[in-house]
C-alpha positions as YAML, in Angstrom:
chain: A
units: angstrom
residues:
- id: 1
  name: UNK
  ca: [0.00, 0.00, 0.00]
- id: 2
  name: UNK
  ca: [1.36, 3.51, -0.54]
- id: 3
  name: UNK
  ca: [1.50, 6.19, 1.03]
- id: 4
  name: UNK
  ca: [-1.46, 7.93, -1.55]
- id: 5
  name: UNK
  ca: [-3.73, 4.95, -0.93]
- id: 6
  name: UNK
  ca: [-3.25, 5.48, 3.00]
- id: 7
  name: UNK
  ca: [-3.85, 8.76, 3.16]
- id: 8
  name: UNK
  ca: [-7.17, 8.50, 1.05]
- id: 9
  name: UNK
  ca: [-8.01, 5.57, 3.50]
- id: 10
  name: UNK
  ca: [-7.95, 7.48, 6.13]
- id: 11
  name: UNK
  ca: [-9.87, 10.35, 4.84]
- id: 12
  name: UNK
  ca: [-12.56, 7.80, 3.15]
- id: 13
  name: UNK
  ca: [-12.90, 6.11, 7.05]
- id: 14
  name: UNK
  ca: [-13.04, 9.15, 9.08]
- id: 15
  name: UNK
  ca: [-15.77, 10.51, 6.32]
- id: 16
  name: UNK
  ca: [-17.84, 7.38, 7.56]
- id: 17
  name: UNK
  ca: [-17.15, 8.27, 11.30]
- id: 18
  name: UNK
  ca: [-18.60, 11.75, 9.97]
- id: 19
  name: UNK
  ca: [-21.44, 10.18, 8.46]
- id: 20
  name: UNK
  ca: [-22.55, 8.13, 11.05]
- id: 21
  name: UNK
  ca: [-22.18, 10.84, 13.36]
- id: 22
  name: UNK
  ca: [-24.30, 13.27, 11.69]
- id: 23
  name: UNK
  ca: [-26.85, 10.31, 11.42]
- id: 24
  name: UNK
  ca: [-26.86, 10.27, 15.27]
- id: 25
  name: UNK
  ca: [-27.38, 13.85, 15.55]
- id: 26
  name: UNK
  ca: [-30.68, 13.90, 13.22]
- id: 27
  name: UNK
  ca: [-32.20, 10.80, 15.25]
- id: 28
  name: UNK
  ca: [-31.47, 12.79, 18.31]
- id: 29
  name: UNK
  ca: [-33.51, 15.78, 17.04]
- id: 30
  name: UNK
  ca: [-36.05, 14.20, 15.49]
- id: 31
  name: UNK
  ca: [-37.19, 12.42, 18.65]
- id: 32
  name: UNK
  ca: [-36.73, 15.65, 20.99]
- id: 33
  name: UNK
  ca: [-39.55, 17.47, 22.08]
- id: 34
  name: UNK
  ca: [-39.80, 20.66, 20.63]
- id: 35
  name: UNK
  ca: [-39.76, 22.91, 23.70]
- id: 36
  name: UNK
  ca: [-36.76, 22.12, 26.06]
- id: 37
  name: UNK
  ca: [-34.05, 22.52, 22.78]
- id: 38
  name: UNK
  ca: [-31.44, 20.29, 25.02]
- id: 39
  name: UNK
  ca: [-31.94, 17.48, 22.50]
- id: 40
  name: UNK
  ca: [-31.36, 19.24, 19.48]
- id: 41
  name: UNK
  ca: [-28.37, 20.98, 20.72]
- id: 42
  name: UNK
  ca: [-26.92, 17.71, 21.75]
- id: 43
  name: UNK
  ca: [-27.61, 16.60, 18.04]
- id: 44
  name: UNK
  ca: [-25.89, 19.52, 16.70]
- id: 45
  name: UNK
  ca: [-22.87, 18.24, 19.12]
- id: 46
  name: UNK
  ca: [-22.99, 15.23, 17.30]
- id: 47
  name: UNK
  ca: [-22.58, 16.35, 14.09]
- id: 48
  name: UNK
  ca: [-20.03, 18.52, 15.20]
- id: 49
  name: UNK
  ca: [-17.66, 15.81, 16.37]
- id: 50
  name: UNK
  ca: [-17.77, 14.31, 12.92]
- id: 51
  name: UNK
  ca: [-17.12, 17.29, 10.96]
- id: 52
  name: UNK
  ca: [-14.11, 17.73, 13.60]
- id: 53
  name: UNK
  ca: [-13.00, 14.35, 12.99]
- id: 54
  name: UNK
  ca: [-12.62, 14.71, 9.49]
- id: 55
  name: UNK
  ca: [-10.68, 18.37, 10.05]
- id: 56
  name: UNK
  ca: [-8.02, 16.89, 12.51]
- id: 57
  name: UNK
  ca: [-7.70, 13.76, 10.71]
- id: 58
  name: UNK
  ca: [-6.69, 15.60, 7.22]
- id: 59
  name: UNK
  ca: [-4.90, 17.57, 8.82]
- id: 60
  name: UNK
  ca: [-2.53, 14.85, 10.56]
- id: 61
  name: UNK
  ca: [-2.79, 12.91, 6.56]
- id: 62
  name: UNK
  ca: [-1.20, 16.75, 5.84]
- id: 63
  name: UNK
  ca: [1.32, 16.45, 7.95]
- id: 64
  name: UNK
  ca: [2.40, 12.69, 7.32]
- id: 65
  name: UNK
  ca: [2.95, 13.45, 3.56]
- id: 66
  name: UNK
  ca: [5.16, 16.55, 4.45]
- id: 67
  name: UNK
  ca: [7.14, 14.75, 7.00]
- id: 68
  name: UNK
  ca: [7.59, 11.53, 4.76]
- id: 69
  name: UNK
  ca: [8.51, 13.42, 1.89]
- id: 70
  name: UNK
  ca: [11.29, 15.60, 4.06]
- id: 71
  name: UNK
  ca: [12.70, 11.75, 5.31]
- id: 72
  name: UNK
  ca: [12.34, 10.94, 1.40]
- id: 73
  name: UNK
  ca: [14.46, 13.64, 0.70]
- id: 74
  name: UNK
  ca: [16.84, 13.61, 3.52]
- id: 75
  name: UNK
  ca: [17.87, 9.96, 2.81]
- id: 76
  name: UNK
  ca: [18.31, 10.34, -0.74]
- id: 77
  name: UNK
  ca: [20.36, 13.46, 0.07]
- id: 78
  name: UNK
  ca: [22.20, 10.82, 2.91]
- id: 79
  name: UNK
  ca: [22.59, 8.21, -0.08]
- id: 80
  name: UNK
  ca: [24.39, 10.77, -1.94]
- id: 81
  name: UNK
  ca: [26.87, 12.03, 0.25]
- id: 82
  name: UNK
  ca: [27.88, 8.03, 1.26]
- id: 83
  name: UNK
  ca: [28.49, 7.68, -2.29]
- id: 84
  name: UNK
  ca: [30.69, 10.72, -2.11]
- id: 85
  name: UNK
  ca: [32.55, 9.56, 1.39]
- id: 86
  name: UNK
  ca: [33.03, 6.12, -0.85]
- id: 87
  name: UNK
  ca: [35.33, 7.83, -3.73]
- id: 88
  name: UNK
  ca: [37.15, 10.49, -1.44]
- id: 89
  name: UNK
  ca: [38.17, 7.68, 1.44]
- id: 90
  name: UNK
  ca: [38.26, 4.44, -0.33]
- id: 91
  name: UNK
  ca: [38.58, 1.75, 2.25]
- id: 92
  name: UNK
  ca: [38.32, 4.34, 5.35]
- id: 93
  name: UNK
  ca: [35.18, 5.40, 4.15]
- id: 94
  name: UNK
  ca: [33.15, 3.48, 6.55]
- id: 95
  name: UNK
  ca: [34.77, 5.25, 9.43]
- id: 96
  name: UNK
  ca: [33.67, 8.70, 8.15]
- id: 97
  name: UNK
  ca: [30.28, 7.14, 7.77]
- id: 98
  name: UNK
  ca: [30.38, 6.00, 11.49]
- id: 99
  name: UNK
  ca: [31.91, 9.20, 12.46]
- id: 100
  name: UNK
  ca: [28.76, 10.91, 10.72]
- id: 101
  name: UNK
  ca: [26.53, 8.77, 12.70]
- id: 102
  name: UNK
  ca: [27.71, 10.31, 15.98]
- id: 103
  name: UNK
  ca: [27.80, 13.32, 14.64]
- id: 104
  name: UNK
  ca: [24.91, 14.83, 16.33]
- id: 105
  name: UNK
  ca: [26.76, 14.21, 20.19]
- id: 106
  name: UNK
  ca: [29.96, 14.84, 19.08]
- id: 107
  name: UNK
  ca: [29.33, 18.35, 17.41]
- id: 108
  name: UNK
  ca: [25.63, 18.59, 16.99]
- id: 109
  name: UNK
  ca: [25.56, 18.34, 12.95]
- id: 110
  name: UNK
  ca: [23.33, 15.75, 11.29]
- id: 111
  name: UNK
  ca: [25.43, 13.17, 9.40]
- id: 112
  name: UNK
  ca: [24.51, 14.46, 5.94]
- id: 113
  name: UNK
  ca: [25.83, 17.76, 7.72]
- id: 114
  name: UNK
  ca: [28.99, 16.19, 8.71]
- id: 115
  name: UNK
  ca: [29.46, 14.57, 5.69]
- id: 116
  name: UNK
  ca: [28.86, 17.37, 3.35]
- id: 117
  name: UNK
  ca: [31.47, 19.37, 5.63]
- id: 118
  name: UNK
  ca: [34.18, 16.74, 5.32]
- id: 119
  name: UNK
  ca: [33.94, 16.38, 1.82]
- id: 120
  name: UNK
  ca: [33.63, 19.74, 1.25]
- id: 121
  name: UNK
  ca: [38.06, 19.79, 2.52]
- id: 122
  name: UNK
  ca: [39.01, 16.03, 2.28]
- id: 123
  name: UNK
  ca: [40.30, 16.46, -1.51]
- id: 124
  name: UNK
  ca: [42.93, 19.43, -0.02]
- id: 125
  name: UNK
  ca: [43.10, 17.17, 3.35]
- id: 126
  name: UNK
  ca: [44.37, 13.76, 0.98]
- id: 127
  name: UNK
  ca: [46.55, 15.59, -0.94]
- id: 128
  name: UNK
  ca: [48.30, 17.17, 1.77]
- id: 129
  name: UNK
  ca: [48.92, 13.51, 3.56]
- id: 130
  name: UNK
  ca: [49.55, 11.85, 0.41]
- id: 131
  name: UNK
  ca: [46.76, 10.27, -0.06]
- id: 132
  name: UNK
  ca: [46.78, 8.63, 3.79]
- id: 133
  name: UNK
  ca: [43.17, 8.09, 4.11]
- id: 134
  name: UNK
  ca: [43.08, 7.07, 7.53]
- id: 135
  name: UNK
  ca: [44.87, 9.87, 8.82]
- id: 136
  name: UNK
  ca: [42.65, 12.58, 6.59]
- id: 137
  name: UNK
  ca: [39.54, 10.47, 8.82]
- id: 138
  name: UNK
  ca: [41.11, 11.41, 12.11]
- id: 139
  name: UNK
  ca: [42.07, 14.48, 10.74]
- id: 140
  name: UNK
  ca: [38.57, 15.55, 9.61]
- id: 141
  name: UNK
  ca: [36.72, 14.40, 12.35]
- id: 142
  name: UNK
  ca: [38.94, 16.59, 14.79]
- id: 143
  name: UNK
  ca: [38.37, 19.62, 12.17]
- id: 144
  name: UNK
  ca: [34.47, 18.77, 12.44]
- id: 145
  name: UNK
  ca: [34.66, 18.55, 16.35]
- id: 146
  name: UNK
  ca: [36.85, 21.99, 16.72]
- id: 147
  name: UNK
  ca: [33.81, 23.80, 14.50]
- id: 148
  name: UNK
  ca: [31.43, 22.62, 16.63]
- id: 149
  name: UNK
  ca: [33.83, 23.54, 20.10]
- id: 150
  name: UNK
  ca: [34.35, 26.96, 18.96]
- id: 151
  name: UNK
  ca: [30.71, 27.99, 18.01]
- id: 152
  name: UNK
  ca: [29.87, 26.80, 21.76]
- id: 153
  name: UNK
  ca: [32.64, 28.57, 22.87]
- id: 154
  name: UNK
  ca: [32.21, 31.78, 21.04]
- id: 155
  name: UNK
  ca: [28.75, 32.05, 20.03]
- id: 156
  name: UNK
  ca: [29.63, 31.85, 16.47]
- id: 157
  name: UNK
  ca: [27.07, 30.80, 13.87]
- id: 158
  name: UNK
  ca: [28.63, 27.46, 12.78]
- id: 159
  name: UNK
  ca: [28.09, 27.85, 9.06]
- id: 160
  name: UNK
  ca: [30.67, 30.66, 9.39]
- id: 161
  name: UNK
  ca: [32.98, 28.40, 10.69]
- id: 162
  name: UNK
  ca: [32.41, 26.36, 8.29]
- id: 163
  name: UNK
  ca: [32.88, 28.03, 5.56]
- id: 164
  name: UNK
  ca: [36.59, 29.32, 6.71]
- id: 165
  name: UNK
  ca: [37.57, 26.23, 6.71]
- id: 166
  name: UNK
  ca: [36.46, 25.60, 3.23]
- id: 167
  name: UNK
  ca: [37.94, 28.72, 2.42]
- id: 168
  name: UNK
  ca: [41.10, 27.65, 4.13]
- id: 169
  name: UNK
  ca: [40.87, 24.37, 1.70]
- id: 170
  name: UNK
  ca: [41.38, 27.09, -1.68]
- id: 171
  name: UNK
  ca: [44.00, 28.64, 0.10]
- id: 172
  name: UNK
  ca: [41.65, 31.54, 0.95]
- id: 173
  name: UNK
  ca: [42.44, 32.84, 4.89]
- id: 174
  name: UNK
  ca: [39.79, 36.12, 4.58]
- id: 175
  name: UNK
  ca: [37.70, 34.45, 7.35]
- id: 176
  name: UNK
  ca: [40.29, 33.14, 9.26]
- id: 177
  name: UNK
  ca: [38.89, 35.92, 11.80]
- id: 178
  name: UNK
  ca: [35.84, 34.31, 12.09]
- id: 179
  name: UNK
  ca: [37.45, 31.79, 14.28]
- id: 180
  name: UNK
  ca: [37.99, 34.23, 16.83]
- id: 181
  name: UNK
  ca: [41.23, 33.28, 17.76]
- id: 182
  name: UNK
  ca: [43.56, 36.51, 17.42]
- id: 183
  name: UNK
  ca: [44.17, 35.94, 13.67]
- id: 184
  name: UNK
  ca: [43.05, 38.54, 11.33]
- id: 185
  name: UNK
  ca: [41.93, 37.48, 8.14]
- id: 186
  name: UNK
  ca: [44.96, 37.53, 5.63]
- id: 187
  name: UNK
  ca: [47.57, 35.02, 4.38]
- id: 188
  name: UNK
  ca: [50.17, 36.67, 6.81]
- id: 189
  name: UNK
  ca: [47.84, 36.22, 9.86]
- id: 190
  name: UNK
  ca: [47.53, 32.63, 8.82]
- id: 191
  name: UNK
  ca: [51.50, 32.48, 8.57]
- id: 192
  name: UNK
  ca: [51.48, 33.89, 12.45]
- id: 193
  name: UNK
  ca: [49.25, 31.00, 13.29]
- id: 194
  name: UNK
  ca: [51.21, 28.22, 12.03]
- id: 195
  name: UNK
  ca: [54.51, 29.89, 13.54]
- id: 196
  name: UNK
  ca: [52.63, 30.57, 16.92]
- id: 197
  name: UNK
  ca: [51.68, 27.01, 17.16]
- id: 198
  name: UNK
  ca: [54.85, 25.02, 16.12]
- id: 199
  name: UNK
  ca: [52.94, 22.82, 13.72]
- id: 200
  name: UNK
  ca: [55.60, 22.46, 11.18]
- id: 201
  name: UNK
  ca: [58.65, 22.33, 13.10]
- id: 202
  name: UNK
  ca: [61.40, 25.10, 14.03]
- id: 203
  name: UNK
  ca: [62.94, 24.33, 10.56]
- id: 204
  name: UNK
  ca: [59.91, 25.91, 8.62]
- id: 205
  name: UNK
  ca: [59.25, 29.50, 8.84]
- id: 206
  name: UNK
  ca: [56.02, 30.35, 7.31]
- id: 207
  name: UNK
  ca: [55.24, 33.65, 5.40]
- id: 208
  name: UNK
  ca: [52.67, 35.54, 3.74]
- id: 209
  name: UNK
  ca: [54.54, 34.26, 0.34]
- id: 210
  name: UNK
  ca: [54.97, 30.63, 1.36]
- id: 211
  name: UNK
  ca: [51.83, 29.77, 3.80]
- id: 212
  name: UNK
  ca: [49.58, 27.83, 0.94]
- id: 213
  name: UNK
  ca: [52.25, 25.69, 0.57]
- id: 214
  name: UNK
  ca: [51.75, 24.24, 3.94]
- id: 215
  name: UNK
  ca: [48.91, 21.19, 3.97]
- id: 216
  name: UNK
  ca: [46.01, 21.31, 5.10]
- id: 217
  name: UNK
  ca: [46.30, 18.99, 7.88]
- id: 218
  name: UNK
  ca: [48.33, 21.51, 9.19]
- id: 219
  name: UNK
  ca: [46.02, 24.17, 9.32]
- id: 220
  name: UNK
  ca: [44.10, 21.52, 11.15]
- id: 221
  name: UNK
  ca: [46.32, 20.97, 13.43]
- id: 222
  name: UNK
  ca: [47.50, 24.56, 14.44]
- id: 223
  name: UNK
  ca: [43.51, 26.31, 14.59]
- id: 224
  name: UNK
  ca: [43.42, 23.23, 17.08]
...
């Protein structure tokens, strides 16, 4: 049965209840006595009940076919994203996937929300650690958990987060300030950052110049 013959199930039964109902109301008047008017307000009550039935009921039907269609939706939009997980990670794809599942207690995203963020870095992330997909996994997840960390921390509307990180993936740093960490929003800013944090070792001294050569991972690592 589908969901169309369902819903039009449920209208066609609770337009019975309505019928029957009304049914009850016109015996109830017809056998009232004229005078007192408590039967044939009781009748109207009756009829009432039915015609209220029918109202609530297709309203609920409403409100099934919206929801079902949303779930529809959402798991075809879930479908797609695994299938994206599956090319980026290969073998460590299932991980993401069971990272994503979690999602919603580790950083309060859905997991087409985590997965849509992770894939929307992980090409930058791979080629950064050579293609180590098991790393880029532990490496996303911590970039995924760190969004989440410093909107609660800060207040910050996640989806700004977010998208500095994505931005940080093009080797864009304009929203590094959106982080709120004491970094303005330039390549030389971002350079400060890695140098602050030590990520790359005392051999490597990053610049305005030389700061998109560092991977991504890194960037990672030091906003973390």
């Amino acid at each position: 049965m589908t969901l169309g013959d369902i819903t039009a199930k449920l209208v066609a039964d609770t337009k019975g209840f309505n019928a029957s109902m009304d049914e009850v109301g016109k015996k109830v008047e017809k056998t009232a006595t004229s005078s007192s008017g408590v039967a044939s307000k009781i009748g109207d009550a009756f009829k009432k009940v039915g015609q209220a039935s029918l109202v609530a009921v297709t309203a609920a039907t409403t409100g099934l076919v919206a929801l079902t269609t949303a779930s529809v939706n959402a798991y075809g939009e879930y479908e797609q994203m695994v299938g994206g997980v599956g090319k980026l990670f290969g073998d460590s794809a299932n991980e993401v996937i069971s990272n994503s599942k979690r999602a919603y207690e580790t950083a309060g995203l859905s997991a087409n929300a985590y997965m849509e963020t992770v894939t929307g870095f992980s090409a930058r992330l791979l080629q950064g650690l050579g293609g180590d997909t098991k790393k880029a996994v532990e490496y996303a997840d911590m970039a995924v958990r760190d969004m989440a960390d410093n909107a609660n921390i800060f207040g910050t509307n996640i989806q700004s987060i977010q998208n500095a990180y994505q931005g940080f993936a093009k080797q864009n740093f304009t929203m590094l300030d959106n982080l709120k960490l004491g970094y303005g929003g330039t390549a030389t800013e971002m350079a400060r950052l890695i140098n602050d944090t030590g990520v790359m070792g005392e051999s490597f001294k990053a610049t305005a110049e030389n700061v998109k050569n560092v991977p991504f991972d890194k960037y990672i690592e030091a906003i973390h």
